[in-house]
Amino acid sequence: MSSGEVLLDIKDMEVSYGSIAAIKGISLQVAKGEIVTILGANGAGKTTTLKAISNLLRAERGDVTKGHIEFRGQRIDRLNPSELVKRGICQVMEGRHCFQHLTVEENLLTGAYTRGGANLDADLEKVYRYFPRLKE
């Protein structure tokens, strides 16, 4: 692990869906500037881990039953998902096409919704500089 500030800290987390234990005793830390990958076979708990971090388990009758999750030193495993978004944590569902009816720019603006209007135009132009194809 990097010696930098720990952004995400998961300690001895266990997740259950009712009486079914889905994850048992996972711990990990993510420091500022690090890129972390979770690898495993189908059913190994990758998505469940991400849903635990973004607090989306309850929608599927799941729950963190042991351990805890901290973001920037504050416990987050009992916060509402909308509160997590305001803190900068969200899960983008792969393959679900949540906003497929929106244009590219509308999708980008949706992602910036919780930030309000601060520097939105400048940030949008920055994204277009990084990915010029999006502007098309």
PDB file of C-alpha atoms in Angstrom:
ATOM      1  CA  MET A   1       0.000   0.000   0.000  1.00  0.00           C
ATOM      2  CA  SER A   2       1.050   3.567  -0.604  1.00  0.00           C
ATOM      3  CA  SER A   3       2.174   5.623   2.378  1.00  0.00           C
ATOM      4  CA  GLY A   4      -0.370   8.340   1.474  1.00  0.00           C
ATOM      5  CA  GLU A   5      -3.646   9.285   3.092  1.00  0.00           C
ATOM      6  CA  VAL A   6      -6.054   6.337   3.384  1.00  0.00           C
ATOM      7  CA  LEU A   7      -9.272   7.238   1.581  1.00  0.00           C
ATOM      8  CA  LEU A   8     -11.147   3.962   1.885  1.00  0.00           C
ATOM      9  CA  ASP A   9     -10.703   1.529   4.750  1.00  0.00           C
ATOM     10  CA  ILE A  10     -12.681  -1.714   4.981  1.00  0.00           C
ATOM     11  CA  LYS A  11     -12.045  -3.850   8.054  1.00  0.00           C
ATOM     12  CA  ASP A  12     -13.251  -7.420   8.567  1.00  0.00           C
ATOM     13  CA  MET A  13     -16.446  -6.801   6.594  1.00  0.00           C
ATOM     14  CA  GLU A  14     -19.061  -9.492   6.343  1.00  0.00           C
ATOM     15  CA  VAL A  15     -22.130  -9.232   4.123  1.00  0.00           C
ATOM     16  CA  SER A  16     -25.250 -11.362   4.204  1.00  0.00           C
ATOM     17  CA  TYR A  17     -28.375 -11.606   2.123  1.00  0.00           C
ATOM     18  CA  GLY A  18     -30.788 -12.837   4.753  1.00  0.00           C
ATOM     19  CA  SER A  19     -29.353 -16.121   6.034  1.00  0.00           C
ATOM     20  CA  ILE A  20     -26.887 -16.396   3.135  1.00  0.00           C
ATOM     21  CA  ALA A  21     -23.327 -15.261   3.909  1.00  0.00           C
ATOM     22  CA  ALA A  22     -22.004 -13.596   0.770  1.00  0.00           C
ATOM     23  CA  ILE A  23     -18.709 -12.129   2.007  1.00  0.00           C
ATOM     24  CA  LYS A  24     -16.773 -13.138   5.084  1.00  0.00           C
ATOM     25  CA  GLY A  25     -13.945 -11.116   6.609  1.00  0.00           C
ATOM     26  CA  ILE A  26     -12.756  -8.885   3.748  1.00  0.00           C
ATOM     27  CA  SER A  27     -10.339  -6.070   4.584  1.00  0.00           C
ATOM     28  CA  LEU A  28      -8.724  -3.583   2.224  1.00  0.00           C
ATOM     29  CA  GLN A  29      -7.367  -0.068   2.139  1.00  0.00           C
ATOM     30  CA  VAL A  30      -7.170   2.376  -0.727  1.00  0.00           C
ATOM     31  CA  ALA A  31      -4.798   5.311  -0.365  1.00  0.00           C
ATOM     32  CA  LYS A  32      -5.050   8.600  -2.212  1.00  0.00           C
ATOM     33  CA  GLY A  33      -3.639   8.182  -5.716  1.00  0.00           C
ATOM     34  CA  GLU A  34      -3.873   4.389  -5.732  1.00  0.00           C
ATOM     35  CA  ILE A  35      -5.764   2.301  -8.237  1.00  0.00           C
ATOM     36  CA  VAL A  36      -7.181  -0.904  -6.789  1.00  0.00           C
ATOM     37  CA  THR A  37      -8.698  -3.815  -8.680  1.00  0.00           C
ATOM     38  CA  ILE A  38     -10.921  -6.526  -7.265  1.00  0.00           C
ATOM     39  CA  LEU A  39     -10.547  -9.769  -9.201  1.00  0.00           C
ATOM     40  CA  GLY A  40     -12.380 -13.049  -8.831  1.00  0.00           C
ATOM     41  CA  ALA A  41     -14.628 -15.612 -10.435  1.00  0.00           C
ATOM     42  CA  ASN A  42     -18.358 -15.138 -10.891  1.00  0.00           C
ATOM     43  CA  GLY A  43     -20.005 -15.242  -7.482  1.00  0.00           C
ATOM     44  CA  ALA A  44     -16.797 -14.417  -5.592  1.00  0.00           C
ATOM     45  CA  GLY A  45     -18.234 -11.198  -4.112  1.00  0.00           C
ATOM     46  CA  LYS A  46     -16.784  -8.438  -6.300  1.00  0.00           C
ATOM     47  CA  THR A  47     -20.103  -6.719  -6.991  1.00  0.00           C
ATOM     48  CA  THR A  48     -21.343  -7.309  -3.451  1.00  0.00           C
ATOM     49  CA  THR A  49     -18.203  -5.590  -2.123  1.00  0.00           C
ATOM     50  CA  LEU A  50     -18.832  -2.578  -4.357  1.00  0.00           C
ATOM     51  CA  LYS A  51     -22.504  -2.480  -3.365  1.00  0.00           C
ATOM     52  CA  ALA A  52     -21.473  -2.551   0.295  1.00  0.00           C
ATOM     53  CA  ILE A  53     -19.151   0.427  -0.256  1.00  0.00           C
ATOM     54  CA  SER A  54     -21.839   2.413  -2.095  1.00  0.00           C
ATOM     55  CA  ASN A  55     -24.566   1.258   0.314  1.00  0.00           C
ATOM     56  CA  LEU A  56     -26.754  -0.325  -2.349  1.00  0.00           C
ATOM     57  CA  LEU A  57     -27.126  -3.678  -0.562  1.00  0.00           C
ATOM     58  CA  ARG A  58     -30.410  -2.899   1.164  1.00  0.00           C
ATOM     59  CA  ALA A  59     -32.157  -2.567  -2.194  1.00  0.00           C
ATOM     60  CA  GLU A  60     -31.451  -6.293  -2.589  1.00  0.00           C
ATOM     61  CA  ARG A  61     -32.118  -7.203   1.073  1.00  0.00           C
ATOM     62  CA  GLY A  62     -28.427  -7.404   1.841  1.00  0.00           C
ATOM     63  CA  ASP A  63     -26.583  -5.890   4.775  1.00  0.00           C
ATOM     64  CA  VAL A  64     -23.097  -5.398   6.196  1.00  0.00           C
ATOM     65  CA  THR A  65     -23.379  -7.606   9.268  1.00  0.00           C
ATOM     66  CA  LYS A  66     -19.839  -7.260  10.667  1.00  0.00           C
ATOM     67  CA  GLY A  67     -16.879  -4.962  10.333  1.00  0.00           C
ATOM     68  CA  HIS A  68     -17.009  -1.426   9.021  1.00  0.00           C
ATOM     69  CA  ILE A  69     -16.311   0.817   6.051  1.00  0.00           C
ATOM     70  CA  GLU A  70     -14.655   4.219   6.441  1.00  0.00           C
ATOM     71  CA  PHE A  71     -14.100   6.943   3.865  1.00  0.00           C
ATOM     72  CA  ARG A  72     -11.631   9.688   4.788  1.00  0.00           C
ATOM     73  CA  GLY A  73     -11.676   8.492   8.391  1.00  0.00           C
ATOM     74  CA  GLN A  74     -15.465   8.614   8.789  1.00  0.00           C
ATOM     75  CA  ARG A  75     -17.684   5.573   9.006  1.00  0.00           C
ATOM     76  CA  ILE A  76     -19.991   5.367   5.970  1.00  0.00           C
ATOM     77  CA  ASP A  77     -21.559   1.902   6.041  1.00  0.00           C
ATOM     78  CA  ARG A  78     -24.795   3.201   7.583  1.00  0.00           C
ATOM     79  CA  LEU A  79     -25.181   6.329   5.446  1.00  0.00           C
ATOM     80  CA  ASN A  80     -27.849   6.772   2.822  1.00  0.00           C
ATOM     81  CA  PRO A  81     -26.503   6.257  -0.744  1.00  0.00           C
ATOM     82  CA  SER A  82     -27.419   9.854  -1.612  1.00  0.00           C
ATOM     83  CA  GLU A  83     -25.177  11.055   1.228  1.00  0.00           C
ATOM     84  CA  LEU A  84     -22.346   8.974  -0.192  1.00  0.00           C
ATOM     85  CA  VAL A  85     -22.779  10.590  -3.605  1.00  0.00           C
ATOM     86  CA  LYS A  86     -22.388  14.011  -1.973  1.00  0.00           C
ATOM     87  CA  ARG A  87     -19.118  12.763  -0.455  1.00  0.00           C
ATOM     88  CA  GLY A  88     -17.896  11.559  -3.860  1.00  0.00           C
ATOM     89  CA  ILE A  89     -18.722   7.844  -3.708  1.00  0.00           C
ATOM     90  CA  CYS A  90     -20.977   6.241  -6.276  1.00  0.00           C
ATOM     91  CA  GLN A  91     -21.248   3.025  -8.207  1.00  0.00           C
ATOM     92  CA  VAL A  92     -21.728   3.067 -11.953  1.00  0.00           C
ATOM     93  CA  MET A  93     -23.602  -0.071 -12.875  1.00  0.00           C
ATOM     94  CA  GLU A  94     -21.907  -1.845 -15.753  1.00  0.00           C
ATOM     95  CA  GLY A  95     -24.105  -2.975 -18.602  1.00  0.00           C
ATOM     96  CA  ARG A  96     -27.341  -1.569 -17.191  1.00  0.00           C
ATOM     97  CA  HIS A  97     -27.553   1.486 -19.476  1.00  0.00           C
ATOM     98  CA  CYS A  98     -29.139   3.492 -16.660  1.00  0.00           C
ATOM     99  CA  PHE A  99     -29.242   6.700 -18.675  1.00  0.00           C
ATOM    100  CA  GLN A 100     -29.252   5.387 -22.245  1.00  0.00           C
ATOM    101  CA  HIS A 101     -31.988   7.836 -23.277  1.00  0.00           C
ATOM    102  CA  LEU A 102     -29.756  10.822 -22.410  1.00  0.00           C
ATOM    103  CA  THR A 103     -27.236  12.439 -24.726  1.00  0.00           C
ATOM    104  CA  VAL A 104     -23.525  12.259 -23.871  1.00  0.00           C
ATOM    105  CA  GLU A 105     -23.611  15.803 -22.515  1.00  0.00           C
ATOM    106  CA  GLU A 106     -26.742  15.097 -20.458  1.00  0.00           C
ATOM    107  CA  ASN A 107     -24.978  12.062 -18.953  1.00  0.00           C
ATOM    108  CA  LEU A 108     -21.969  14.206 -18.039  1.00  0.00           C
ATOM    109  CA  LEU A 109     -24.214  16.857 -16.486  1.00  0.00           C
ATOM    110  CA  THR A 110     -26.092  14.182 -14.541  1.00  0.00           C
ATOM    111  CA  GLY A 111     -22.782  13.013 -13.097  1.00  0.00           C
ATOM    112  CA  ALA A 112     -22.048  16.566 -11.965  1.00  0.00           C
ATOM    113  CA  TYR A 113     -25.497  17.141 -10.437  1.00  0.00           C
ATOM    114  CA  THR A 114     -24.454  17.036  -6.784  1.00  0.00           C
ATOM    115  CA  ARG A 115     -21.658  19.543  -7.398  1.00  0.00           C
ATOM    116  CA  GLY A 116     -24.062  22.324  -8.262  1.00  0.00           C
ATOM    117  CA  GLY A 117     -23.053  24.882 -10.871  1.00  0.00           C
ATOM    118  CA  ALA A 118     -19.509  25.532  -9.619  1.00  0.00           C
ATOM    119  CA  ASN A 119     -17.056  25.478 -12.547  1.00  0.00           C
ATOM    120  CA  LEU A 120     -19.403  23.216 -14.500  1.00  0.00           C
ATOM    121  CA  ASP A 121     -18.750  24.789 -17.909  1.00  0.00           C
ATOM    122  CA  ALA A 122     -14.977  24.769 -17.410  1.00  0.00           C
ATOM    123  CA  ASP A 123     -15.051  21.164 -16.196  1.00  0.00           C
ATOM    124  CA  LEU A 124     -17.193  20.111 -19.144  1.00  0.00           C
ATOM    125  CA  GLU A 125     -14.690  21.697 -21.537  1.00  0.00           C
ATOM    126  CA  LYS A 126     -11.868  19.902 -19.701  1.00  0.00           C
ATOM    127  CA  VAL A 127     -13.620  16.559 -20.271  1.00  0.00           C
ATOM    128  CA  TYR A 128     -14.053  17.421 -23.947  1.00  0.00           C
ATOM    129  CA  ARG A 129     -10.326  18.233 -24.203  1.00  0.00           C
ATOM    130  CA  TYR A 130      -9.472  14.833 -22.709  1.00  0.00           C
ATOM    131  CA  PHE A 131     -12.035  13.045 -24.874  1.00  0.00           C
ATOM    132  CA  PRO A 132     -12.669  15.169 -27.974  1.00  0.00           C
ATOM    133  CA  ARG A 133     -14.900  12.497 -29.492  1.00  0.00           C
ATOM    134  CA  LEU A 134     -17.482  13.161 -26.765  1.00  0.00           C
ATOM    135  CA  LYS A 135     -17.978  16.718 -27.971  1.00  0.00           C
ATOM    136  CA  GLU A 136     -18.972  15.402 -31.391  1.00  0.00           C
TER     137      GLU A 136
END
